[in-house]
Coordinates of C-alpha atoms in Angstrom, one line a residue:
X901 CA 0.0 0.0 0.0
X902 CA 1.5 3.3 -1.0
X903 CA 1.6 5.2 2.3
X904 CA 4.3 7.3 3.8
X905 CA 3.2 8.9 7.1
X906 CA 3.8 8.8 10.8
X907 CA 0.7 8.1 12.8
X908 CA -0.2 6.9 16.3
X909 CA -2.8 4.2 15.1
X910 CA -1.3 0.9 13.9
X911 CA -2.7 -0.6 10.7
X912 CA -4.2 -3.4 12.8
X913 CA -6.0 -0.9 15.1
X914 CA -7.2 1.0 11.9
X915 CA -8.7 -2.3 10.7
X916 CA -10.4 -2.7 14.0
X917 CA -11.7 0.8 13.8
X918 CA -13.2 0.2 10.4
X919 CA -14.6 -3.3 11.4
X920 CA -16.3 -1.9 14.4
X921 CA -18.5 0.4 12.4
X922 CA -22.0 0.8 13.8
X923 CA -23.7 1.3 10.5
X924 CA -25.7 -1.4 8.7
X925 CA -23.8 -2.0 5.4
X926 CA -22.5 -4.3 2.8
X927 CA -19.6 -6.6 3.9
X928 CA -16.7 -8.0 2.0
X929 CA -13.5 -9.9 3.0
X930 CA -10.1 -8.3 2.3
X931 CA -6.6 -8.6 3.5
X932 CA -5.5 -5.8 5.9
X933 CA -1.9 -6.0 7.3
X934 CA -1.6 -9.6 6.4
X935 CA -4.8 -10.6 8.1
X936 CA -8.1 -11.4 6.5
X937 CA -10.5 -8.9 8.1
X938 CA -14.2 -8.3 7.6
X939 CA -14.3 -4.6 6.6
X940 CA -17.5 -2.6 6.6
X941 CA -17.5 -0.7 3.4
X942 CA -19.4 2.6 3.4
X943 CA -21.3 4.0 0.5
X944 CA -19.4 7.0 -1.0
X945 CA -20.8 10.2 -2.4
X946 CA -18.0 12.2 -3.9
X947 CA -19.0 15.8 -4.8
X948 CA -16.7 17.9 -7.0
X949 CA -17.6 21.4 -8.0
X950 CA -16.1 23.1 -11.0
X951 CA -14.1 26.3 -10.4
X952 CA -15.5 27.0 -6.9
X953 CA -13.0 29.2 -4.9
X954 CA -11.8 28.6 -1.4
X955 CA -13.5 31.9 -0.4
X956 CA -17.0 31.1 -1.8
X957 CA -18.5 28.8 1.0
X958 CA -19.2 30.7 4.1
X959 CA -17.8 28.0 6.3
X960 CA -14.4 28.8 4.7
X961 CA -14.9 32.6 4.4
X962 CA -17.2 34.3 6.9
X963 CA -17.1 37.4 4.7
X964 CA -18.5 35.5 1.7
X965 CA -21.5 37.2 0.2
X966 CA -22.9 33.9 -1.0
X967 CA -25.2 31.9 1.3
X968 CA -24.1 28.3 1.4
X969 CA -26.1 26.7 4.2
X970 CA -25.8 23.2 3.0
X971 CA -22.1 23.2 2.4
X972 CA -21.8 24.8 5.9
X973 CA -24.1 22.1 7.3
X974 CA -21.8 19.4 5.8
X975 CA -18.9 21.1 7.6
X976 CA -20.7 21.2 10.9
X977 CA -21.4 17.5 10.6
X978 CA -17.9 16.5 9.6
X979 CA -14.3 17.7 9.2
X980 CA -13.4 20.9 7.3
X981 CA -9.9 20.6 5.9
X982 CA -8.1 23.9 5.4
X983 CA -5.0 22.9 3.4
X984 CA -6.2 20.6 0.6
X985 CA -4.7 21.1 -2.8
X986 CA -5.9 20.2 -6.3
X987 CA -3.5 18.4 -8.5
X988 CA -3.7 21.2 -11.1
X989 CA -5.2 24.6 -11.4
X990 CA -7.4 23.8 -14.4
X991 CA -10.2 21.3 -14.9
X992 CA -9.0 18.4 -17.0
X993 CA -5.5 17.9 -15.5
X994 CA -6.9 18.3 -12.0
X995 CA -9.5 15.5 -12.6
X996 CA -6.9 13.3 -14.1
X997 CA -4.8 13.8 -10.9
X998 CA -7.5 13.0 -8.3
X999 CA -9.0 10.1 -10.3
X1000 CA -5.6 8.4 -10.9
X1001 CA -3.4 9.5 -8.0
X1002 CA -0.8 10.7 -10.5
X1003 CA 0.3 14.3 -11.2
X1004 CA -1.1 15.2 -14.6
X1005 CA 2.1 16.9 -15.8
X1006 CA 3.7 13.4 -15.7
X1007 CA 1.7 12.5 -18.8
X1008 CA 4.2 14.4 -21.0
X1009 CA 4.7 17.8 -22.6
X1010 CA 1.0 18.6 -22.7
X1011 CA 0.0 17.0 -19.5
X1012 CA -0.6 20.4 -17.9
X1013 CA -3.2 21.3 -20.5
X1014 CA -6.9 20.4 -21.0
X1015 CA -6.0 19.3 -24.5
X1016 CA -8.1 20.0 -27.7
X1017 CA -11.8 19.6 -27.6
X1018 CA -12.1 16.5 -29.7
X1019 CA -8.9 14.6 -28.7
X1020 CA -9.5 11.2 -27.3
X1021 CA -9.8 10.6 -23.6
X1022 CA -6.8 11.8 -21.7
X1023 CA -6.4 9.0 -19.2
X1024 CA -4.1 6.2 -20.4
X1025 CA -5.8 2.9 -21.3
X1026 CA -5.8 0.5 -18.5
X1027 CA -4.8 3.0 -15.8
X1028 CA -6.3 2.4 -12.4
X1029 CA -8.8 5.1 -11.2
X1030 CA -10.9 5.6 -8.2
X1031 CA -13.9 4.0 -10.0
X1032 CA -12.0 0.9 -11.3
X1033 CA -10.4 0.4 -7.9
X1034 CA -13.8 0.5 -6.1
X1035 CA -15.6 -1.5 -8.8
X1036 CA -12.9 -4.2 -8.4
X1037 CA -13.7 -4.2 -4.7
X1038 CA -17.4 -4.7 -5.0
X1039 CA -18.9 -1.3 -5.6
X1040 CA -21.6 0.0 -7.8
X1041 CA -20.0 3.0 -9.6
X1042 CA -21.8 5.9 -11.2
X1043 CA -20.7 9.3 -12.7
X1044 CA -23.1 12.1 -13.2
X1045 CA -21.9 15.5 -14.5
X1046 CA -19.0 17.0 -16.4
X1047 CA -16.3 14.3 -16.6
X1048 CA -14.0 16.9 -18.3
X1049 CA -11.4 14.4 -19.6
X1050 CA -12.6 14.1 -23.2
X1051 CA -14.2 11.0 -24.7
X1052 CA -13.1 8.2 -27.1
X1053 CA -14.2 10.4 -30.0
X1054 CA -12.3 8.4 -32.6
X1055 CA -14.4 5.3 -31.9
X1056 CA -17.8 7.1 -32.2
X1057 CA -17.5 8.5 -35.7
X1058 CA -18.4 7.1 -39.2
X1059 CA -15.7 5.5 -41.2
X1060 CA -13.4 8.1 -42.7
X1061 CA -14.9 11.0 -40.7
X1062 CA -13.2 13.1 -38.0
X1063 CA -14.9 14.2 -34.8
X1064 CA -16.0 17.8 -34.5
X1065 CA -19.0 18.1 -36.9
X1066 CA -22.6 17.2 -36.3
X1067 CA -22.7 14.6 -39.1
X1068 CA -19.5 12.8 -38.2
X1069 CA -21.0 10.6 -35.5
X1070 CA -22.5 7.2 -35.9
X1071 CA -25.1 7.0 -33.1
X1072 CA -26.7 4.7 -32.0
X1073 CA -24.5 2.2 -33.9
X1074 CA -21.5 3.4 -31.9
X1075 CA -21.1 4.9 -28.4
X1076 CA -19.2 7.8 -27.2
X1077 CA -17.3 6.4 -24.2
X1078 CA -15.2 8.1 -21.6
X1079 CA -15.8 7.4 -17.9
X1080 CA -17.2 4.0 -18.9
X1081 CA -13.6 3.0 -19.9
X1082 CA -12.3 3.7 -16.4
X1083 CA -14.6 1.9 -14.0
X1084 CA -17.9 3.7 -14.1
X1085 CA -20.8 1.3 -14.6
X1086 CA -23.4 4.0 -15.1
X1087 CA -22.7 7.4 -16.6
X1088 CA -24.7 10.6 -17.2
X1089 CA -22.2 12.9 -18.9
X1090 CA -22.3 16.2 -20.6
X1091 CA -19.8 16.8 -23.3
X1092 CA -18.9 18.5 -26.6
X1093 CA -19.6 17.2 -30.0
X1094 CA -19.1 20.1 -32.4
X1095 CA -18.7 23.9 -32.2
X1096 CA -21.9 26.0 -32.1
X1097 CA -22.9 29.2 -30.4
X1098 CA -24.9 28.0 -27.5
X1099 CA -27.7 29.4 -25.3
X1100 CA -25.9 31.7 -23.0
X1101 CA -22.5 32.6 -24.4
X1102 CA -20.7 35.2 -22.2
X1103 CA -17.8 37.5 -23.0
X1104 CA -14.5 35.6 -23.2
X1105 CA -16.0 32.2 -23.7
X1106 CA -15.1 29.9 -26.5
X1107 CA -18.1 29.4 -28.8
X1108 CA -18.1 25.7 -28.0
X1109 CA -17.9 26.1 -24.3
X1110 CA -21.6 26.3 -23.7
X1111 CA -22.5 23.9 -26.5
X1112 CA -22.9 20.6 -24.7
X1113 CA -25.0 17.5 -25.1
X1114 CA -25.8 14.9 -22.4
X1115 CA -25.0 11.2 -22.9
X1116 CA -26.3 8.4 -20.8
X1117 CA -24.1 5.2 -20.9
X1118 CA -22.5 6.5 -24.1
X1119 CA -25.5 7.4 -26.1
X1120 CA -27.0 10.9 -26.6
X1121 CA -30.3 11.8 -24.9
X1122 CA -31.1 14.3 -27.7
X1123 CA -31.2 12.1 -30.8
X1124 CA -31.2 15.2 -33.1
X1125 CA -27.8 16.1 -31.6
X1126 CA -28.8 19.7 -30.8
X1127 CA -27.2 21.2 -27.7
X1128 CA -28.9 20.8 -24.3
X1129 CA -30.2 23.9 -22.5
X1130 CA -27.3 24.8 -20.2
X1131 CA -29.7 26.0 -17.5
X1132 CA -30.9 22.5 -16.9
X1133 CA -27.8 20.4 -17.2
X1134 CA -26.7 20.9 -13.6
X1135 CA -30.2 20.4 -12.1
X1136 CA -30.8 17.3 -14.3
X1137 CA -27.5 15.8 -13.2
X1138 CA -28.3 16.4 -9.5
X1139 CA -31.7 14.9 -9.9
X1140 CA -30.1 11.9 -11.5
X1141 CA -28.0 11.4 -8.4
X1142 CA -31.2 11.4 -6.3
X1143 CA -32.9 9.0 -8.6
X1144 CA -29.9 6.7 -8.4
X1145 CA -30.3 6.7 -4.6
X1146 CA -34.0 6.0 -4.8
X1147 CA -33.5 3.1 -7.1
X1148 CA -30.7 1.8 -4.8
X1149 CA -33.1 1.9 -1.8
X1150 CA -35.8 0.1 -3.8
X1151 CA -38.3 3.0 -4.2
X1152 CA -37.9 3.1 -8.0
X1153 CA -36.6 1.0 -10.8
X1154 CA -34.2 2.0 -13.5
X1155 CA -32.3 -0.8 -15.3
X1156 CA -29.9 1.7 -16.9
X1157 CA -28.2 2.1 -13.5
X1158 CA -27.0 -1.5 -13.6
X1159 CA -27.1 -1.7 -9.8
X1160 CA -26.4 -4.6 -7.5
X1161 CA -28.3 -3.7 -4.3
X1162 CA -26.1 -6.1 -2.3
X1163 CA -23.1 -3.9 -3.0
X1164 CA -22.3 -0.4 -1.7
X1165 CA -22.2 2.5 -4.1
X1166 CA -19.7 5.1 -5.3
X1167 CA -21.4 8.1 -6.8
X1168 CA -19.2 10.8 -8.4
X1169 CA -21.2 14.0 -8.9
X1170 CA -18.9 16.3 -10.8
X1171 CA -21.0 19.4 -11.1
X1172 CA -20.7 21.5 -14.2
X1173 CA -20.9 24.6 -12.1
X1174 CA -20.0 27.2 -11.0
X1175 CA -17.8 27.1 -14.1
X1176 CA -18.9 29.7 -16.6
X1177 CA -21.4 30.3 -18.2
X1178 CA -23.3 31.1 -15.0
X1179 CA -26.7 29.8 -15.6
X1180 CA -28.8 29.8 -12.4
X1181 CA -32.4 28.8 -12.6
X1182 CA -35.0 31.6 -12.2
X1183 CA -35.8 30.7 -8.6
X1184 CA -32.2 31.2 -7.6
X1185 CA -31.6 34.5 -9.4
X1186 CA -31.1 37.4 -7.0
X1187 CA -30.5 35.0 -4.0
X1188 CA -26.9 36.2 -3.5
X1189 CA -25.1 39.5 -3.5
X1190 CA -22.6 38.3 -6.1
X1191 CA -24.6 38.5 -9.3
X1192 CA -25.2 35.4 -11.6
X1193 CA -22.1 33.6 -10.3
X1194 CA -23.2 33.9 -6.7
X1195 CA -26.8 32.8 -7.6
X1196 CA -25.3 29.8 -9.4
X1197 CA -23.4 28.8 -6.3
X1198 CA -26.6 29.2 -4.3
X1199 CA -28.4 26.8 -6.7
X1200 CA -25.6 24.2 -6.4
X1201 CA -25.7 24.5 -2.6
X1202 CA -29.4 23.9 -2.7
X1203 CA -29.0 20.7 -4.7
X1204 CA -26.3 19.5 -2.3
X1205 CA -28.8 20.0 0.5
X1206 CA -31.4 17.9 -1.4
X1207 CA -28.8 15.1 -1.8
X1208 CA -28.1 15.1 1.9
X1209 CA -31.8 15.2 2.7
X1210 CA -32.3 12.2 0.3
X1211 CA -29.6 10.2 2.1
X1212 CA -31.4 10.9 5.4
X1213 CA -34.9 10.1 4.0
X1214 CA -33.7 6.8 2.5
X1215 CA -31.8 5.9 5.7
X1216 CA -28.5 5.8 3.9
X1217 CA -26.8 8.7 5.6
X1218 CA -25.3 6.7 8.5
X1219 CA -23.4 4.5 6.2
X1220 CA -22.4 7.0 3.5
X1221 CA -19.0 8.8 3.4
X1222 CA -19.6 12.2 1.8
X1223 CA -16.6 14.1 0.4
X1224 CA -17.0 17.6 -0.9
X1225 CA -14.4 19.6 -2.8
X1226 CA -13.6 21.6 -6.0
X1227 CA -11.3 20.9 -8.9
X1228 CA -9.3 24.1 -8.7
X1229 CA -9.5 27.7 -7.8
X1230 CA -12.0 30.4 -9.1
X1231 CA -11.9 31.6 -12.7
X1232 CA -10.3 34.9 -14.0
X1233 CA -13.7 36.7 -13.6
X1234 CA -13.0 36.6 -9.9
X1235 CA -11.2 40.0 -10.1
X1236 CA -14.3 41.6 -11.7
X1237 CA -16.5 40.2 -8.9
X1238 CA -14.2 41.8 -6.4
X1239 CA -14.6 45.1 -8.2
X1240 CA -18.4 44.8 -8.6
X1241 CA -19.4 43.1 -5.4
X1242 CA -16.4 43.1 -3.0
X1243 CA -16.6 39.3 -3.0
X1244 CA -13.3 37.4 -2.9
X1245 CA -13.7 33.9 -4.4
X1246 CA -10.1 33.1 -3.7
X1247 CA -10.6 34.2 0.0
X1248 CA -7.5 35.5 1.6
X1249 CA -5.2 33.7 -0.8
X1250 CA -3.5 35.0 -4.0
X1251 CA -4.1 33.5 -7.4
X1252 CA -6.9 32.2 -9.5
X1253 CA -7.5 29.3 -11.9
X1254 CA -4.5 28.5 -14.2
X1255 CA -2.0 30.1 -11.8
X1256 CA 0.5 28.3 -9.5
X1257 CA -0.4 30.1 -6.2
X1258 CA -2.4 29.2 -3.2
X1259 CA -5.7 30.7 -4.5
X1260 CA -5.4 28.6 -7.7
X1261 CA -5.0 25.2 -6.2
X1262 CA -6.0 25.4 -2.5
X1263 CA -9.5 24.0 -2.4
X1264 CA -12.4 23.4 0.0
X1265 CA -12.4 19.8 1.2
X1266 CA -15.0 18.5 3.7
X1267 CA -15.5 14.9 4.9
X1268 CA -18.7 13.7 6.6
X1269 CA -18.5 10.1 7.9
X1270 CA -20.9 9.3 10.7
X1271 CA -19.3 7.3 13.5
X1272 CA -15.8 8.2 12.3
X1273 CA -15.2 11.8 11.3
X1274 CA -15.6 14.2 14.3
X1275 CA -18.4 16.6 13.7
X1276 CA -17.7 20.3 13.5
X1277 CA -14.0 19.8 13.5
X1278 CA -11.1 21.4 11.6
X1279 CA -8.0 19.8 10.2
X1280 CA -5.1 22.0 9.0
X1281 CA -3.0 19.1 7.5
X1282 CA -1.6 19.8 4.0
X1283 CA -2.3 17.1 1.4
X1284 CA -3.1 16.8 -2.3
X1285 CA -6.3 15.3 -3.9
X1286 CA -4.0 12.8 -5.7
X1287 CA -4.1 11.1 -2.2
X1288 CA -7.6 9.9 -2.7
X1289 CA -6.9 6.7 -4.6
X1290 CA -4.5 5.4 -1.9
X1291 CA -7.0 6.5 0.7
X1292 CA -9.8 4.5 -0.9
X1293 CA -7.5 1.5 -1.3
X1294 CA -6.9 1.7 2.5
X1295 CA -10.7 2.0 3.0
X1296 CA -11.5 -1.2 1.2
X1297 CA -8.3 -3.1 2.4
X1298 CA -6.7 -3.2 -1.1
X1299 CA -3.2 -2.3 -2.3
X1300 CA -2.2 0.0 -5.1
X1301 CA 0.1 -1.6 -7.8
X1302 CA 3.5 -0.1 -8.5
X1303 CA 2.3 1.3 -11.9
X1304 CA -0.6 3.3 -10.3
X1305 CA -1.1 6.1 -7.8
X1306 CA 2.4 7.4 -8.2
X1307 CA 1.7 10.5 -6.2
X1308 CA -0.9 9.2 -3.8
X1309 CA -0.6 8.7 0.0
X1310 CA -3.4 7.4 2.2
X1311 CA -5.0 10.1 4.3
X1312 CA -7.7 7.8 5.7
X1313 CA -6.4 8.3 9.3
X1314 CA -7.2 12.0 8.9
X1315 CA -10.8 11.1 8.4
X1316 CA -11.0 9.6 11.9
X1317 CA -11.7 11.3 15.2
X1318 CA -8.5 9.9 16.8
X1319 CA -5.7 12.5 16.5
X1320 CA -2.7 11.6 14.5
X1321 CA 0.6 13.1 13.5
X1322 CA 0.8 13.0 9.7
X1323 CA 3.7 14.0 7.5
X1324 CA 3.3 13.9 3.7
X1325 CA 6.1 14.3 1.2
X1326 CA 6.2 17.7 -0.6
X1327 CA 3.3 18.6 -3.0
X1328 CA 4.2 19.7 -6.5
X1329 CA 2.2 22.6 -8.0
X1330 CA 2.2 23.7 -11.7
X1331 CA 0.4 26.3 -13.8
X1332 CA -1.0 26.0 -17.3
X1333 CA 2.3 27.3 -18.7
X1334 CA 4.1 24.3 -17.1
X1335 CA 5.9 26.5 -14.6
X1336 CA 6.6 24.2 -11.7
X1337 CA 6.5 24.8 -7.9
X1338 CA 6.8 22.8 -4.7
X1339 CA 5.2 23.0 -1.3
X1340 CA 7.4 21.9 1.6
X1341 CA 5.8 22.5 5.0
X1342 CA 5.1 26.2 5.1
X1343 CA 7.4 27.1 2.1
X1344 CA 6.3 27.4 -1.5
X1345 CA 9.1 27.5 -4.1
X1346 CA 8.3 28.5 -7.7
X1347 CA 10.9 27.5 -10.3
X1348 CA 10.1 30.6 -12.3
X1349 CA 9.9 34.4 -11.8
X1350 CA 6.2 34.0 -11.0
X1351 CA 3.3 31.4 -10.9
X1352 CA 0.9 33.9 -12.4
X1353 CA -0.9 33.2 -15.7
X1354 CA -4.0 35.3 -15.3
X1355 CA -2.6 38.9 -14.9
X1356 CA -3.5 40.5 -11.6
X1357 CA -5.0 44.0 -11.9
X1358 CA -2.9 46.8 -10.5
X1359 CA -5.6 47.8 -8.0
X1360 CA -5.6 44.3 -6.6
X1361 CA -1.8 44.2 -6.2
X1362 CA -2.0 47.6 -4.5
X1363 CA -4.8 46.4 -2.2
X1364 CA -2.9 43.3 -1.2
X1365 CA 0.4 45.1 -0.9
X1366 CA 2.0 42.8 -3.4
X1367 CA 5.7 43.7 -4.0
X1368 CA 6.9 43.3 -7.6
X1369 CA 10.4 42.0 -8.2
X1370 CA 12.7 40.9 -11.0
X1371 CA 14.0 37.7 -9.5
X1372 CA 14.4 34.5 -11.5
X1373 CA 12.6 32.3 -9.0
X1374 CA 10.1 32.9 -6.2
X1375 CA 10.0 31.8 -2.6
X1376 CA 7.2 32.4 -0.1
X1377 CA 6.7 31.5 3.6
X1378 CA 3.0 30.9 4.1
X1379 CA 3.3 31.0 7.9
X1380 CA 4.6 34.6 7.7
X1381 CA 3.1 35.7 4.4
X1382 CA 0.0 33.6 3.6
X1383 CA -1.0 36.0 0.8
X1384 CA 2.4 35.5 -1.0
X1385 CA 3.0 39.2 -1.3
X1386 CA 6.8 39.3 -1.0
X1387 CA 9.3 37.1 -2.7
X1388 CA 12.0 36.1 -0.2
X1389 CA 14.2 34.1 -2.6
X1390 CA 17.2 36.4 -2.2
X1391 CA 16.9 36.3 1.6
X1392 CA 17.0 32.5 1.8
X1393 CA 19.3 31.2 -1.0
X1394 CA 19.9 27.9 0.9
X1395 CA 16.2 27.2 0.8
X1396 CA 16.0 28.0 -2.9
X1397 CA 18.8 25.5 -3.5
X1398 CA 17.2 22.9 -1.3
X1399 CA 13.7 23.1 -2.8
X1400 CA 15.0 23.4 -6.3
X1401 CA 16.9 20.1 -5.9
X1402 CA 13.8 18.4 -4.3
X1403 CA 11.5 19.6 -7.1
X1404 CA 13.9 18.3 -9.7
X1405 CA 14.2 15.0 -8.0
X1406 CA 10.4 14.5 -7.8
X1407 CA 10.0 15.4 -11.5
X1408 CA 12.8 13.1 -12.7
X1409 CA 12.0 10.2 -10.4
X1410 CA 8.5 9.6 -11.9
X1411 CA 6.7 9.3 -8.6
X1412 CA 6.6 10.8 -5.1
X1413 CA 7.5 7.7 -3.2

């Protein structure tokens, strides 16, 4: 098992903790620390928002102007982590990282990018993912939402055609697969098929960005291949999660879900929002003080509340591990929201989506696990979302093979009420220009003059007292300067040398172990 940490619980006592779960649940037999143990496997609801900033939920930022009562409720019922980091500061690479446990830039020269719209799926064939790991260990697996890692376009087109035009595809004779190739038994996925001005294009958006179609298990729901209304994609995906729960509990039937009710479930709801375009339903418009973006967050929060209520109603809550997070920091329109509404989606941090600063990759992360996670608690341990695959392997008593989870370390003990001392190896950051950085304890070293991609407005730099410099690299101490306002590389040349060497080692080695 790929774990490198110091903790006060032994593996044997951890197994005992898991075995002693009070919840009614599905049981399987696995090997834990060379012993065959009967492990209680919880259901898992994994909620990942798209471009939500650390400063948007009120439980992370009391000055947030967006009401988030249900995210706040989740935090009160579980553990709120303050130092969790996305594997990348942009959607696709981040999702690759937390689904595979491998830094996305390890894929090659373009690993830090989203890739072109109609390139084939960006996870390597046969690579272990959260879903394939859990499916192998007896879980029903379902994905509803964005996916964001492209599809196998080349296998869905007519002979001699290339993807990207409406008439290129051969549905229903062929399927457009993506998450299905990596362990998800049921999928409800919105994706791109061809460029077309959509329903709600906003300034700065690519014409294709709001032109999406929904596919269920690889086939389009709209047989005419016209774009779906962007206002209903998010609500429909959330409602599909709740339908899945109702079918699982026996209230409804839907053979498309391919459920085995004698097995636990893993639901991955990767919301399309609050990524632009901001498309709140009418009943949520005006509910925040941050315009359409804030109203969209209010809508998402409402659906999260409905999911939590559904778990309670169906008596599934006590045996369901709920994890809430975001794929990266807030988008570049954050600065405009500061100007217009005095709302800081990045919170107190510096940086936005695409950058390599705290605001671009530090993300909300909440765990609710009745009977294990201490309610209304806070954990300040630093970790990366790549750590989830090793954590889930620990949860089910499995091991990660050497060719998987290269940058993953189990944080399962952090989900427990018993205090532990945890020390993770350094976390590697990068931006969308492949400028690399490393986090070592309270230090952040950037192997470039800056981690910035989205230019900061002068008024913002003045407001935050950011000091410009002409140094070739950047070094910040988060304990003394959490907003990364002053580069101290010249003051600590020995740290620069140490961290540069460590960063190079982690890049060249091919893994973090």
